[in-house]
CSV table of C-alpha atoms and ligand atoms in Angstrom, one decimal:
chain,number,residue,atom,x,y,z
A,1,UNK,CA,9.4,21.9,-14.3
A,2,UNK,CA,10.1,22.5,-10.9
A,3,UNK,CA,13.4,24.2,-10.6
A,4,UNK,CA,14.5,23.9,-7.1
A,5,UNK,CA,18.1,22.5,-6.8
A,6,UNK,CA,18.8,19.7,-4.7
A,7,UNK,CA,22.4,19.4,-2.8
A,8,UNK,CA,23.5,17.6,0.2
A,9,UNK,CA,24.2,20.9,1.9
A,10,UNK,CA,20.7,22.5,1.4
A,11,UNK,CA,19.3,19.2,2.7
A,12,UNK,CA,21.2,19.1,5.7
A,13,UNK,CA,21.4,22.8,6.8
A,14,UNK,CA,19.4,23.1,10.1
A,15,UNK,CA,17.3,19.8,9.1
A,16,UNK,CA,16.9,19.3,13.1
A,17,UNK,CA,17.3,15.6,13.2
A,18,UNK,CA,19.6,13.9,15.5
A,19,UNK,CA,21.2,11.3,12.5
A,20,UNK,CA,18.7,10.9,9.8
A,21,UNK,CA,20.3,12.9,7.0
A,22,UNK,CA,23.0,14.5,9.0
A,23,UNK,CA,25.5,12.6,6.5
A,24,UNK,CA,23.8,13.0,2.9
A,25,UNK,CA,25.3,11.9,-0.3
A,26,UNK,CA,23.8,13.6,-3.5
A,27,UNK,CA,24.4,12.4,-6.8
A,28,UNK,CA,23.1,14.2,-9.8
A,29,UNK,CA,22.7,10.7,-11.4
A,30,UNK,CA,23.1,7.2,-10.6
A,31,UNK,CA,22.0,3.8,-11.2
A,32,UNK,CA,20.0,3.0,-8.2
A,33,UNK,CA,20.5,4.9,-4.8
A,34,UNK,CA,20.1,1.1,-3.0
A,35,UNK,CA,23.2,0.2,-5.0
A,36,UNK,CA,25.2,3.1,-3.4
A,37,UNK,CA,23.6,2.8,0.0
A,38,UNK,CA,24.3,-1.0,0.0
A,39,UNK,CA,28.2,-0.4,-0.6
A,40,UNK,CA,28.1,2.3,2.1
A,41,UNK,CA,26.1,0.3,4.4
A,42,UNK,CA,28.9,-2.6,3.9
A,43,UNK,CA,31.5,-0.3,4.7
A,44,UNK,CA,30.2,0.8,7.8
A,45,UNK,CA,28.3,4.4,6.9
A,46,UNK,CA,27.0,6.2,9.7
A,47,UNK,CA,23.2,5.4,10.8
A,48,UNK,CA,21.1,7.6,9.1
A,49,UNK,CA,23.1,8.3,6.3
A,50,UNK,CA,20.9,9.2,3.0
A,51,UNK,CA,21.9,8.6,-0.6
A,52,UNK,CA,19.9,10.8,-2.9
A,53,UNK,CA,20.0,11.2,-6.7
A,54,UNK,CA,18.9,13.8,-9.0
A,55,UNK,CA,18.1,11.2,-11.6
A,56,UNK,CA,18.1,7.3,-11.5
A,57,UNK,CA,19.1,5.3,-14.6
A,58,UNK,CA,18.4,1.7,-12.9
A,59,UNK,CA,15.7,2.5,-10.3
A,60,UNK,CA,14.4,-0.9,-8.9
A,61,UNK,CA,11.0,-1.5,-7.3
A,62,UNK,CA,9.5,-4.3,-5.4
A,63,UNK,CA,9.3,-7.7,-7.2
A,64,UNK,CA,11.8,-7.2,-9.5
A,65,UNK,CA,10.2,-4.4,-11.4
A,66,UNK,CA,11.8,-1.1,-12.6
A,67,UNK,CA,11.2,2.2,-11.2
A,68,UNK,CA,11.3,5.5,-13.3
A,69,UNK,CA,12.9,8.3,-11.8
A,70,UNK,CA,13.6,11.0,-14.3
A,71,UNK,CA,14.8,14.4,-13.2
A,72,UNK,CA,12.4,16.5,-10.9
A,73,UNK,CA,11.5,13.6,-8.8
A,74,UNK,CA,12.8,12.2,-5.3
A,75,UNK,CA,14.7,8.8,-5.0
A,76,UNK,CA,16.6,8.2,-2.1
A,77,UNK,CA,17.6,5.7,0.2
A,78,UNK,CA,18.1,5.6,4.5
A,79,UNK,CA,20.8,3.3,6.0
A,80,UNK,CA,19.8,2.0,9.3
A,81,UNK,CA,21.0,-0.7,11.7
A,82,UNK,CA,18.2,-1.9,13.4
A,83,UNK,CA,17.5,-4.7,15.4
A,84,UNK,CA,16.2,-7.8,13.7
A,85,UNK,CA,12.8,-7.7,15.5
A,86,UNK,CA,12.6,-4.1,14.0
A,87,UNK,CA,12.9,-5.2,10.3
A,88,UNK,CA,9.0,-6.0,9.7
A,89,UNK,CA,8.0,-2.5,11.0
A,90,UNK,CA,10.1,-0.7,8.6
A,91,UNK,CA,7.5,-1.1,6.0
A,92,UNK,CA,5.2,0.6,8.4
A,93,UNK,CA,7.5,3.2,9.5
A,94,UNK,CA,8.4,4.2,5.6
A,95,UNK,CA,4.9,4.4,4.5
A,96,UNK,CA,3.7,6.3,7.5
A,97,UNK,CA,6.7,8.8,7.0
A,98,UNK,CA,5.6,9.4,3.4
A,99,UNK,CA,2.1,10.0,4.4
A,100,UNK,CA,2.7,12.1,6.9
A,101,UNK,CA,5.3,14.1,5.3
A,102,UNK,CA,2.7,14.7,2.0
A,103,UNK,CA,0.1,15.7,4.6
A,104,UNK,CA,2.5,18.3,6.4
A,105,UNK,CA,4.0,19.8,3.2
A,106,UNK,CA,1.0,19.8,0.7
A,107,UNK,CA,-2.3,19.2,3.1
A,108,UNK,CA,-3.1,16.3,0.7
A,109,UNK,CA,-4.4,13.2,1.8
A,110,UNK,CA,-2.5,10.0,1.0
A,111,UNK,CA,-3.3,6.4,1.5
A,112,UNK,CA,-1.4,3.1,2.0
A,113,UNK,CA,-2.1,0.3,-0.6
A,114,UNK,CA,-0.8,-2.9,0.9
A,115,UNK,CA,2.0,-3.3,2.0
A,116,UNK,CA,3.5,0.0,1.0
A,117,UNK,CA,2.5,1.8,-2.2
A,118,UNK,CA,1.2,5.5,-1.4
A,119,UNK,CA,-1.8,6.2,-3.4
A,120,UNK,CA,-3.4,9.9,-3.9
A,121,UNK,CA,-7.2,9.7,-5.4
A,122,UNK,CA,-6.3,5.9,-6.2
A,123,UNK,CA,-3.2,6.6,-7.9
A,124,UNK,CA,0.3,5.7,-6.9
A,125,UNK,CA,2.8,8.7,-6.0
A,126,UNK,CA,5.1,6.8,-4.0
A,127,UNK,CA,6.8,3.6,-3.9
A,128,UNK,CA,9.0,2.2,-1.2
A,129,UNK,CA,11.6,-0.8,-1.2
A,130,UNK,CA,13.4,-2.0,1.6
A,131,UNK,CA,16.4,-4.3,1.5
A,132,UNK,CA,18.2,-5.8,4.2
A,133,UNK,CA,21.6,-7.7,4.9
A,134,UNK,CA,21.2,-10.0,7.8
A,135,UNK,CA,23.7,-12.0,9.9
A,136,UNK,CA,22.8,-14.6,12.5
A,137,UNK,CA,20.1,-13.1,14.5
A,138,UNK,CA,21.2,-9.6,13.6
A,139,UNK,CA,20.2,-7.2,11.1
A,140,UNK,CA,23.5,-6.2,9.6
A,141,UNK,CA,21.8,-3.5,7.7
A,142,UNK,CA,18.4,-2.1,6.4
A,143,UNK,CA,18.0,0.2,3.5
A,144,UNK,CA,14.8,2.1,3.1
A,145,UNK,CA,14.6,3.2,-0.3
A,146,UNK,CA,11.7,5.9,-1.4
A,147,UNK,CA,10.6,7.2,-4.8
A,148,UNK,CA,8.2,10.0,-4.8
A,149,UNK,CA,6.7,11.4,-8.0
A,150,UNK,CA,7.0,15.0,-7.7
A,151,UNK,CA,7.2,16.5,-11.3
A,152,UNK,CA,6.3,13.3,-13.3
A,153,UNK,CA,3.7,13.6,-15.8
A,154,UNK,CA,2.2,10.3,-16.0
A,155,UNK,CA,1.1,10.9,-19.9
A,156,UNK,CA,4.7,10.9,-20.7
A,157,UNK,CA,5.3,7.2,-19.6
A,158,UNK,CA,2.7,5.1,-21.3
A,159,UNK,CA,3.5,2.1,-19.3
A,160,UNK,CA,2.2,3.6,-15.9
A,161,UNK,CA,0.2,6.5,-17.4
A,162,UNK,CA,-3.4,5.0,-15.8
A,163,UNK,CA,-1.9,3.8,-12.4
A,164,UNK,CA,0.6,6.8,-11.3
A,165,UNK,CA,0.2,10.4,-10.3
A,166,UNK,CA,2.6,13.0,-9.0
A,167,UNK,CA,2.3,15.7,-6.3
A,168,UNK,CA,2.6,18.4,-9.2
A,169,UNK,CA,-0.4,16.6,-10.7
A,170,UNK,CA,-2.5,16.3,-7.6
A,171,UNK,CA,-1.7,19.9,-6.3
A,172,UNK,CA,-2.0,21.8,-9.6
A,173,UNK,CA,1.2,23.7,-9.1
A,174,UNK,CA,5.1,23.0,-8.4
A,175,UNK,CA,6.2,21.9,-5.1
A,176,UNK,CA,9.9,22.0,-3.8
A,177,UNK,CA,11.8,18.7,-3.6
A,178,UNK,CA,13.9,20.1,-1.1
A,179,UNK,CA,11.0,20.7,1.4
A,180,UNK,CA,9.6,17.1,0.8
A,181,UNK,CA,12.9,15.7,1.1
A,182,UNK,CA,13.7,17.3,4.4
A,183,UNK,CA,10.2,16.9,5.9
A,184,UNK,CA,10.4,13.2,4.9
A,185,UNK,CA,13.9,12.6,6.7
A,186,UNK,CA,12.4,14.3,9.8
A,187,UNK,CA,9.3,12.1,9.7
A,188,UNK,CA,11.6,9.1,9.2
A,189,UNK,CA,13.6,10.1,12.3
A,190,UNK,CA,10.4,10.7,14.6
A,191,UNK,CA,9.0,7.2,13.6
A,192,UNK,CA,12.4,5.4,13.8
A,193,UNK,CA,13.0,6.7,17.4
A,194,UNK,CA,9.4,5.8,18.5
A,195,UNK,CA,10.0,2.5,17.2
A,196,UNK,CA,13.3,1.9,18.9
A,197,UNK,CA,11.9,3.2,22.2
A,198,UNK,CA,9.1,0.5,22.0
A,199,UNK,CA,6.2,2.0,20.5
A,200,UNK,CA,4.3,-0.1,17.8
A,201,UNK,CA,3.7,1.5,14.3
A,202,UNK,CA,1.1,-1.2,13.5
A,203,UNK,CA,-2.1,0.4,14.5
A,204,UNK,CA,-1.5,4.0,12.7
A,205,UNK,CA,-0.3,1.8,9.7
A,206,UNK,CA,-3.2,-0.3,9.6
A,207,UNK,CA,-5.8,2.6,9.9
A,208,UNK,CA,-4.1,4.2,6.8
A,209,UNK,CA,-4.4,1.1,4.5
A,210,UNK,CA,-6.9,1.6,1.9
A,211,UNK,CA,-6.7,-2.1,0.8
A,212,UNK,CA,-8.7,-3.1,4.1
A,213,UNK,CA,-12.2,-4.4,3.3
A,214,UNK,CA,-11.8,-4.4,-0.3
A,215,UNK,CA,-12.2,-7.1,-2.6
A,216,UNK,CA,-8.8,-7.8,-4.1
A,217,UNK,CA,-6.5,-10.2,-6.2
A,218,UNK,CA,-3.0,-10.7,-5.0
A,219,UNK,CA,-0.1,-12.0,-7.1
A,220,UNK,CA,2.4,-13.7,-4.7
A,221,UNK,CA,5.1,-15.3,-6.5
A,222,UNK,CA,3.3,-17.8,-9.3
A,223,UNK,CA,0.1,-17.8,-7.3
A,224,UNK,CA,-3.0,-15.6,-7.5
A,225,UNK,CA,-5.1,-15.0,-4.4
A,226,UNK,CA,-8.5,-13.7,-4.7
A,227,UNK,CA,-10.9,-12.6,-1.7
A,228,UNK,CA,-11.4,-9.9,0.8
A,229,UNK,CA,-8.8,-8.1,2.6
A,230,UNK,CA,-10.0,-8.6,6.1
A,231,UNK,CA,-6.8,-7.2,8.3
A,232,UNK,CA,-3.1,-6.9,8.6
A,233,UNK,CA,-0.9,-9.1,11.0
A,234,UNK,CA,1.7,-7.3,13.3
A,235,UNK,CA,4.6,-8.8,11.0
A,236,UNK,CA,2.8,-6.6,8.3
A,237,UNK,CA,1.2,-10.0,6.3
A,238,UNK,CA,-1.9,-9.3,4.5
A,239,UNK,CA,-5.0,-11.5,6.0
A,240,UNK,CA,-7.4,-12.3,3.2
A,241,UNK,CA,-10.4,-14.5,3.3
A,242,UNK,CA,-11.3,-16.5,0.3
A,243,UNK,CA,-14.7,-16.9,-1.4
A,244,UNK,CA,-15.1,-20.2,0.9
A,245,UNK,CA,-14.4,-18.4,3.9
A,246,UNK,CA,-10.8,-19.8,4.3
A,247,UNK,CA,-8.4,-17.6,5.8
A,248,UNK,CA,-5.2,-17.0,3.8
A,249,UNK,CA,-2.0,-15.3,5.1
A,250,UNK,CA,0.1,-13.4,2.5
A,251,UNK,CA,3.6,-12.2,3.3
A,252,UNK,CA,4.5,-10.6,0.1
A,253,UNK,CA,2.9,-9.6,-3.2
A,254,UNK,CA,1.0,-7.2,-5.4
A,255,UNK,CA,-2.6,-6.2,-4.9
A,256,UNK,CA,-5.0,-5.0,-7.5
A,257,UNK,CA,-8.8,-4.6,-6.9
A,258,UNK,CA,-11.1,-7.2,-8.4
A,259,UNK,CA,-13.0,-6.3,-11.2
B,301,BTN,C1,8.2,-0.1,-5.7
B,301,BTN,O1,6.9,0.5,-5.6
B,301,BTN,O2,7.9,-1.2,-6.4
B,301,BTN,C2,9.2,0.3,-4.9
B,301,BTN,C3,9.8,1.3,-5.7
B,301,BTN,C4,11.1,2.0,-4.8
B,301,BTN,C5,11.7,3.1,-5.6
B,301,BTN,C6,12.8,3.8,-4.7
B,301,BTN,S1,13.6,5.2,-5.7
B,301,BTN,C7,15.0,5.2,-4.3
B,301,BTN,C8,15.3,3.7,-4.4
B,301,BTN,N1,16.2,3.3,-5.2
B,301,BTN,C9,15.7,2.4,-6.0
B,301,BTN,O3,16.2,2.0,-7.1
B,301,BTN,N2,14.5,2.0,-5.6
B,301,BTN,C10,14.2,3.0,-4.4
């Protein structure tokens, strides 16, 4: 088991960011970093505040799923106050930040499964959840929640055994959570500054999507769509073409390869 110790001081010391992570709240365990981050955002916490947990007891994922964070992994949430027009790009920002961070710290190549699962060798190593509070035309707050499997042994968790992996599994050796966390916060800030100064993250995100060109099923609410993933729109929607050649636009859903 990876023995490195996370603490707010270790994360923030000489981090080199302007605001992301400069205020970091570390909890050895909590329900979900999203809950604490939401309370913080609602009481006006400074932008870039990070809530990070040693262990989550009620981590949550997209589409009302649960997210497992036993000890030794990364679960964090970052509070932002972006302009409403930037909200759709946060999915792109978060997934690219993770891909860049994994590359910088491990040299491993990861890919994005639409919209923002991070896969290594076809298995999920990171999940991203974005929640926002919107007032008329203003994004009151946005919280980017990121869970990275660092030290998770999928064989210990039958429910995810065949679909999940972790950085330790892929590397065949331990990797420091502190190093990954610090690198991730730096990458998030770089991309957020790029976004807020007018750069688009769309092309880089699209080019890292493993989903494009695949024959897939997408569960979106109660509906299942089948077809070929042709492209993605600038707002992050997936553009599918069904077997009759009809275009379908999917805003949110869960992708599985068609067998
Ligand atoms: C998914 O793949 O469904 C998204 C998983 C998101 C998990 C992270 S861990 C940190 C933050 N806190 C949570 O409860 N969820 C997100």
